Coordinates of C-alpha atoms in Angstrom, one line a residue:
X104 CA -10.4 -1.2 -4.9
X105 CA -8.9 -2.0 -8.3
X106 CA -5.6 -3.8 -7.8
X107 CA -4.1 -2.3 -11.0
X108 CA -4.7 1.3 -9.8
X109 CA -3.3 0.4 -6.3
X110 CA -0.2 -1.3 -7.8
X111 CA 0.4 1.8 -10.0
X112 CA 0.1 4.1 -7.0
X113 CA 2.7 2.1 -5.1
X114 CA 5.2 2.1 -8.0
X115 CA 4.7 5.9 -8.5
X116 CA 5.2 6.5 -4.8
X117 CA 8.4 4.5 -4.8
X118 CA 9.6 6.5 -7.8
X119 CA 8.9 9.9 -6.4
X120 CA 10.5 9.0 -3.1
X121 CA 13.7 7.9 -4.9
X122 CA 13.5 11.1 -7.0
X123 CA 13.2 13.2 -3.9
X124 CA 16.1 11.5 -2.1
X125 CA 18.2 11.9 -5.3
X126 CA 17.3 15.6 -5.6
X127 CA 18.5 16.3 -2.1
X128 CA 21.8 14.6 -3.0
X129 CA 22.3 16.3 -6.4
X130 CA 25.2 18.5 -5.3
X131 CA 27.3 15.7 -3.8
X132 CA 26.3 12.8 -6.1
X133 CA 26.9 12.9 -9.8
X134 CA 24.5 10.1 -10.4
X135 CA 21.6 11.9 -8.9
X136 CA 20.2 13.5 -12.1
X137 CA 20.3 10.2 -13.9
X138 CA 18.3 8.7 -11.1
X139 CA 15.8 11.5 -11.2
X140 CA 15.4 11.0 -15.0
X141 CA 14.9 7.3 -14.5
X142 CA 12.3 7.8 -11.9
X143 CA 10.5 10.3 -14.1
X144 CA 10.3 7.5 -16.6
X145 CA 8.8 5.1 -14.0
X146 CA 6.1 7.6 -13.1
X147 CA 5.1 8.2 -16.8
X148 CA 5.1 4.4 -17.4
X149 CA 2.1 4.0 -15.0
X150 CA 0.1 7.0 -16.3
X151 CA -2.0 7.5 -19.5
X152 CA 0.0 8.8 -22.5
X153 CA 0.4 12.5 -22.4
X154 CA -0.4 12.9 -18.7
X155 CA 1.8 13.6 -15.8
X156 CA 4.9 15.9 -15.5
X157 CA 6.4 16.6 -18.9
X158 CA 10.1 16.6 -17.8
X159 CA 12.1 15.5 -14.8
X160 CA 12.4 19.1 -13.7
X161 CA 8.6 19.4 -13.7
X162 CA 8.3 16.3 -11.6
X163 CA 10.8 17.8 -9.0
X164 CA 8.8 21.0 -9.0
X165 CA 5.7 19.0 -8.0
X166 CA 7.3 17.0 -5.2
X167 CA 6.3 19.6 -2.6
X168 CA 2.6 19.2 -3.6
X169 CA 0.2 16.4 -2.8
X170 CA 0.3 13.5 -5.2
X171 CA -3.5 13.9 -5.9
X172 CA -2.8 17.4 -7.2
X173 CA -0.5 16.4 -10.0
X174 CA -0.7 12.6 -10.6
X175 CA -3.8 11.6 -12.6
X176 CA -5.0 8.5 -10.7
X177 CA -8.4 7.7 -9.3
X178 CA -7.5 8.8 -5.8
X179 CA -11.0 8.3 -4.5
X180 CA -10.5 4.6 -4.7
X181 CA -7.1 4.6 -3.0
X182 CA -6.1 5.1 0.7
X183 CA -6.2 8.7 1.7
X184 CA -2.6 8.7 2.8
X185 CA -1.4 7.9 -0.7
X186 CA -3.0 10.9 -2.3
X187 CA -2.1 13.3 0.5
X188 CA 1.6 12.5 0.2
X189 CA 4.0 15.4 -0.4
X190 CA 7.6 14.3 -0.7
X191 CA 9.5 17.5 -0.2
X192 CA 9.1 20.3 2.4
X193 CA 11.1 22.9 4.2
X194 CA 12.5 22.8 7.7
X195 CA 12.6 25.7 10.2
X196 CA 15.7 27.1 8.5
X197 CA 14.1 27.2 5.1
X198 CA 16.1 24.3 3.8
X199 CA 14.5 21.7 1.6
X200 CA 14.1 18.3 3.2
X201 CA 12.0 15.1 3.0
X202 CA 8.7 15.3 4.8
X203 CA 7.7 13.1 7.7
X204 CA 5.0 11.7 5.5
X205 CA 7.7 10.7 3.0
X206 CA 9.5 8.7 5.6
X207 CA 6.3 7.0 6.6
X208 CA 5.4 6.3 3.0
X209 CA 8.9 4.7 2.6
X210 CA 8.0 2.5 5.5
X211 CA 4.6 1.5 4.0
X212 CA 4.4 1.7 0.3
X213 CA 7.9 0.9 -1.1
X214 CA 7.8 -1.4 -4.1
X215 CA 10.6 -3.3 -5.8
X216 CA 11.7 -1.8 -9.1
X217 CA 13.5 -3.9 -11.6
X218 CA 16.3 -3.2 -14.1
X219 CA 16.3 -4.3 -17.8
X220 CA 18.0 -7.6 -16.7
X221 CA 15.1 -8.5 -14.5
X222 CA 17.1 -8.1 -11.3
X223 CA 16.3 -5.8 -8.4
X224 CA 17.2 -2.2 -9.2
X225 CA 18.8 -1.0 -5.9
X226 CA 19.5 2.5 -7.3
X227 CA 23.1 2.4 -6.1
X228 CA 24.3 2.3 -2.5
X229 CA 24.4 6.1 -2.4
X230 CA 20.6 6.2 -2.1
X231 CA 19.2 5.9 1.5
X232 CA 18.3 2.3 2.4
X233 CA 14.7 3.4 3.1
X234 CA 14.0 4.2 -0.5
X235 CA 15.8 1.3 -2.2
X236 CA 15.2 -1.8 0.0
X237 CA 11.9 -3.5 0.2
X238 CA 10.7 -6.2 2.6
X239 CA 11.1 -8.8 0.0
X240 CA 14.7 -7.8 -0.8
X241 CA 15.7 -7.6 2.8
X242 CA 14.2 -10.9 3.7
X243 CA 15.8 -12.7 0.8
X244 CA 19.3 -11.4 1.7
X245 CA 18.9 -11.9 5.4
X246 CA 17.1 -15.3 5.4
X247 CA 19.7 -16.6 2.9
X248 CA 22.2 -16.3 5.7
X249 CA 20.2 -18.2 8.3
X250 CA 18.4 -20.9 6.4
X251 CA 21.5 -22.9 5.8
X252 CA 21.3 -24.4 9.3
X253 CA 18.7 -26.4 11.1
X254 CA 15.3 -25.2 12.4
X255 CA 16.6 -24.5 15.9
X256 CA 19.3 -22.2 14.5
X257 CA 16.8 -20.5 12.3
X258 CA 14.5 -19.8 15.3
X259 CA 17.4 -18.5 17.4
X260 CA 18.5 -16.1 14.6
X261 CA 15.0 -14.8 14.0
X262 CA 14.5 -14.2 17.8
X263 CA 17.8 -12.4 18.1
X264 CA 17.0 -10.0 15.2
X265 CA 13.9 -8.9 17.2
X266 CA 15.3 -9.0 20.7
X267 CA 18.8 -7.8 20.1
X268 CA 18.7 -4.9 17.6
X269 CA 21.9 -3.3 19.1
X270 CA 24.9 -4.1 21.1
X271 CA 28.7 -3.9 21.3
X272 CA 30.7 -6.4 19.4
X273 CA 31.3 -8.4 22.6
X274 CA 27.6 -8.3 23.5
X275 CA 26.6 -9.6 20.1
X276 CA 29.2 -12.4 20.3
X277 CA 27.8 -13.4 23.7
X278 CA 24.3 -13.4 22.4
X279 CA 25.2 -15.6 19.4
X280 CA 26.8 -18.1 21.7
X281 CA 24.0 -18.1 24.3
X282 CA 21.3 -18.5 21.7
X283 CA 23.0 -20.9 19.4
X284 CA 22.3 -18.6 16.5
X285 CA 24.4 -18.5 13.3
X286 CA 26.4 -15.3 12.6
X287 CA 24.6 -12.7 10.5
X288 CA 26.1 -10.0 8.4
X289 CA 23.4 -7.4 9.4
X290 CA 25.0 -5.4 12.2
X291 CA 26.7 -2.1 11.4
X292 CA 27.9 1.1 13.2
X293 CA 25.4 3.6 14.3
X294 CA 24.6 6.3 11.7
X295 CA 25.4 9.9 12.6
X296 CA 21.8 11.0 12.8
X297 CA 21.3 8.6 15.8
X298 CA 24.2 9.8 17.9
X299 CA 25.0 12.9 19.9
X300 CA 28.7 13.7 19.7
X301 CA 30.1 15.3 22.8
X302 CA 33.6 16.5 23.4
X303 CA 34.6 13.5 25.4
X304 CA 31.8 11.0 24.7
X305 CA 29.0 10.1 22.3
X306 CA 25.6 8.9 23.1
X307 CA 22.5 7.2 21.6
X308 CA 19.0 6.6 22.9
X309 CA 16.9 3.4 22.4
X310 CA 13.3 3.5 21.5
X311 CA 11.2 2.4 24.5
X312 CA 9.4 -0.2 22.3
X313 CA 11.9 -1.7 19.8
X314 CA 15.2 -0.7 21.5
X315 CA 16.5 0.6 18.2
X316 CA 18.5 3.9 18.2
X317 CA 16.2 6.8 17.8
X318 CA 16.9 9.6 15.3
X319 CA 18.2 12.9 16.8
X320 CA 17.4 15.9 14.7
X321 CA 16.9 19.5 15.6
X322 CA 16.4 18.9 19.3
X323 CA 13.8 16.2 18.6
X324 CA 14.4 12.5 19.4
X325 CA 12.1 10.0 17.8
X326 CA 11.7 6.4 16.6
X327 CA 11.2 6.3 12.9
X328 CA 8.6 3.6 13.1
X329 CA 5.3 5.5 13.3
X330 CA 3.3 3.1 15.5
X331 CA 6.0 3.3 18.2
X332 CA 5.4 6.1 20.7
X333 CA 9.1 7.1 21.1
X334 CA 8.9 11.0 20.8
X335 CA 11.0 13.1 23.0
X336 CA 12.7 16.5 23.2
X337 CA 16.5 16.8 23.6
X338 CA 17.9 19.9 25.3
X339 CA 21.2 20.0 23.3
X340 CA 22.5 23.0 25.2
X341 CA 22.4 21.0 28.4
X342 CA 25.1 18.6 27.3
X343 CA 28.4 18.6 29.1
X344 CA 31.8 17.2 28.1
X345 CA 31.1 13.8 29.7
X346 CA 27.3 14.0 30.0
X347 CA 24.5 13.6 27.4
X348 CA 21.8 16.2 26.8
X349 CA 18.8 16.2 29.0
X350 CA 15.7 14.5 27.5
X351 CA 12.2 15.9 28.0
X352 CA 8.8 14.3 27.5
X353 CA 9.6 11.2 29.6
X354 CA 6.8 9.4 31.4
X355 CA 6.4 6.3 33.6
X356 CA 5.3 4.4 30.5
X357 CA 7.7 5.8 28.0
X358 CA 11.3 6.2 29.1
X359 CA 14.7 6.2 27.4
X360 CA 18.2 6.6 28.8
X361 CA 21.3 7.7 27.1
X362 CA 23.7 4.8 26.2
X363 CA 27.4 5.3 25.3
X364 CA 27.8 4.9 21.6
X365 CA 31.4 3.8 21.5
X366 CA 31.7 0.5 19.7
X367 CA 28.0 -0.1 19.4
X368 CA 26.5 -1.8 16.3
X369 CA 22.9 -2.1 15.3
X370 CA 21.0 -4.1 12.7
X371 CA 20.8 -2.2 9.4
X372 CA 17.8 0.0 8.7
X373 CA 16.1 -2.4 6.4
X374 CA 16.4 -5.4 8.7
X375 CA 15.1 -3.3 11.6
X376 CA 12.1 -2.0 9.6
X377 CA 11.1 -5.3 7.9
X378 CA 12.2 -8.0 10.3
X379 CA 12.8 -6.5 13.8
X380 CA 9.7 -4.4 14.1
X381 CA 7.2 -7.1 12.9
X382 CA 9.2 -9.6 14.8
X383 CA 8.4 -7.9 18.1
X384 CA 4.7 -8.6 17.6
X385 CA 5.5 -12.2 16.6
X386 CA 7.8 -12.9 19.5
X387 CA 5.4 -11.3 22.0
X388 CA 2.5 -13.5 20.8
X389 CA 4.7 -16.6 20.8
X390 CA 5.7 -15.9 24.4
X391 CA 2.1 -15.4 25.5
X392 CA 1.0 -18.7 23.8
X393 CA 3.9 -20.6 25.4
X394 CA 2.7 -19.5 28.9
X395 CA -0.8 -21.0 28.3
X396 CA -1.1 -24.5 29.9
X397 CA -1.0 -27.3 27.4
X398 CA -0.4 -25.2 24.3
X399 CA 2.4 -26.3 22.0
X400 CA 4.0 -23.5 19.9
X401 CA 6.1 -24.0 16.8
X402 CA 8.1 -20.8 16.1
X403 CA 8.6 -19.9 12.4
X404 CA 7.5 -23.4 11.5
X405 CA 9.2 -25.2 8.6
X406 CA 11.8 -22.4 8.2
X407 CA 9.1 -19.7 8.4
X408 CA 6.6 -21.3 6.0
X409 CA 4.3 -19.5 8.5
X410 CA 5.1 -17.5 11.6
X411 CA 3.5 -19.6 14.4
X412 CA 2.1 -23.1 14.6
X413 CA -0.4 -23.4 17.4
X414 CA -1.4 -26.8 18.8
X415 CA -4.0 -27.0 21.5
X416 CA -4.7 -30.1 23.8
X417 CA -8.1 -30.8 22.2
X418 CA -6.4 -31.3 18.8
X419 CA -7.2 -27.9 17.4
X420 CA -4.4 -26.5 15.1
X421 CA -3.9 -23.2 13.4
X422 CA -1.1 -21.6 11.4
X423 CA -0.6 -18.0 12.2
X424 CA 1.0 -15.3 10.0
X425 CA 1.5 -12.0 11.8
X426 CA 1.2 -9.0 9.5
X427 CA 2.1 -5.4 10.4
X428 CA 1.5 -3.4 7.2
X429 CA 0.0 0.1 7.0
X430 CA -1.6 -0.7 3.7
X431 CA -3.9 -3.8 4.0
X432 CA -4.1 -4.2 0.2
X433 CA -0.5 -5.3 0.2
X434 CA -1.5 -8.3 2.3
X435 CA -4.5 -9.0 0.1
X436 CA -2.4 -8.9 -3.0
X437 CA 0.1 -11.4 -1.5
X438 CA -1.9 -13.7 0.8
X439 CA 0.3 -15.6 3.3
X440 CA 0.5 -19.4 3.7
X441 CA -1.1 -19.4 7.2
X442 CA -4.9 -19.3 7.3
X443 CA -5.0 -17.2 10.5
X444 CA -3.8 -13.6 10.0
X445 CA -3.1 -11.6 13.1
X446 CA -2.5 -7.8 13.0
X447 CA -1.2 -5.6 15.9
X448 CA -3.9 -3.9 18.0
X449 CA -2.9 -0.6 16.5
X450 CA -4.0 -1.9 13.1
X451 CA -7.5 -3.0 14.3
X452 CA -9.1 -0.7 11.7
X453 CA -7.8 -3.1 9.0
X454 CA -9.6 -6.2 10.2
X455 CA -12.8 -5.8 8.3
X456 CA -11.1 -4.7 5.0
X457 CA -8.7 -7.6 5.2
X458 CA -11.4 -10.1 5.9
X459 CA -13.6 -8.8 3.1
X460 CA -10.6 -8.8 0.7
X461 CA -9.6 -12.4 1.6
X462 CA -13.1 -14.0 1.8
X463 CA -12.9 -15.2 -1.8
X464 CA -9.3 -16.4 -1.4
X465 CA -7.9 -19.6 0.0
X466 CA -4.6 -20.7 1.3
X467 CA -2.4 -22.9 -1.0
X468 CA -4.0 -26.0 0.6
X469 CA -7.6 -24.7 0.3
X470 CA -8.3 -23.2 3.7
X471 CA -10.3 -19.9 4.2
X472 CA -8.6 -17.0 5.9
X473 CA -9.6 -15.6 9.3
X474 CA -8.3 -12.2 10.5
X475 CA -7.8 -11.2 14.1
X476 CA -6.1 -8.5 16.2
X477 CA -3.6 -9.7 18.7
X478 CA -6.1 -9.2 21.5
X479 CA -8.9 -10.9 19.7
X480 CA -6.7 -13.9 18.8
X481 CA -5.6 -14.3 22.4
X482 CA -9.2 -14.2 23.5
X483 CA -10.2 -16.8 21.0
X484 CA -7.4 -19.2 22.2
X485 CA -8.3 -18.6 25.8
X486 CA -12.0 -19.5 25.1
X487 CA -10.9 -22.7 23.3
X488 CA -8.7 -23.6 26.3
X489 CA -11.7 -23.2 28.6
X490 CA -13.8 -25.5 26.3
X491 CA -15.9 -22.6 25.1
X492 CA -16.8 -21.8 21.4
X493 CA -14.3 -19.3 20.1

């Protein structure tokens, strides 16, 4: 896969997502048309001269069609999901809205855009966070707050971001104190699309997997992180003055319960997407390793130079970086420091592509990369602990 073509596709997807979000805000936001025009320029900058939509309006007209139908890239060499993306669609009432695929693309393909001054171009605070904040931007701003202390404080803060995505102000204060974590300016009030407002009370529902408030829209309750299985129905007409709506689709494995929304704060969307969700896999693997006899685990070693340092009794050492990306090329383009890459089990289809893409690459200190799923890595460690060849 040519990295240049792939990079161009990511930039174009970022631009059309921002243009779509701006288009839907054009009646309320006077800066929307300027943003649309700027994103039209970004799209054209990555296409051959004379190709692509001639005007910003032409671009908007195409946002309801698949990218492969109007953007002249070699889509056969790119992930199918990229070419199939349509940004705008219509809901049951016939109103224009962003598609589910657009939200997922925003989770997976967002790239940093830069202004003329070389600084990150955030597009103004009026754009939704999911189309203007990348993982790199979020990590820079968040980690700046927690890297001023020592390693123990850093570990406490990182764990808290994964394990405590929501809470009342008092709950968060108690968690800071109990964990010895530095205060972080990342918690904010719940957004309106995650709350049911009753006459006498308001409610929210945590995702069964990440505990982040699920989105409530049109009688559907769902977690916005696609790999999470939080998908439920909400019978809005069943709500009473002091009781929340009844939720359908619950199962013994997937449950959620209404929580009073008064005074609740949650980590902002970008921190949840880029730090909390991947952190769940990291923390879960750390906890498993810490339960294995004789294994020493270093969490976010050297202020997160790599995610996990693993030290076995026989002297075997590895440095683990956990990666949860929909697009494996983004990992190949930016290889981590740790030589052992672990992906969630639901990304198992990426292992061969990642290994092939990284075979010719080495870590900064010259080590080859090895790629595992979480389950395969656990099995490898278990074999080593038993004295067997991994």
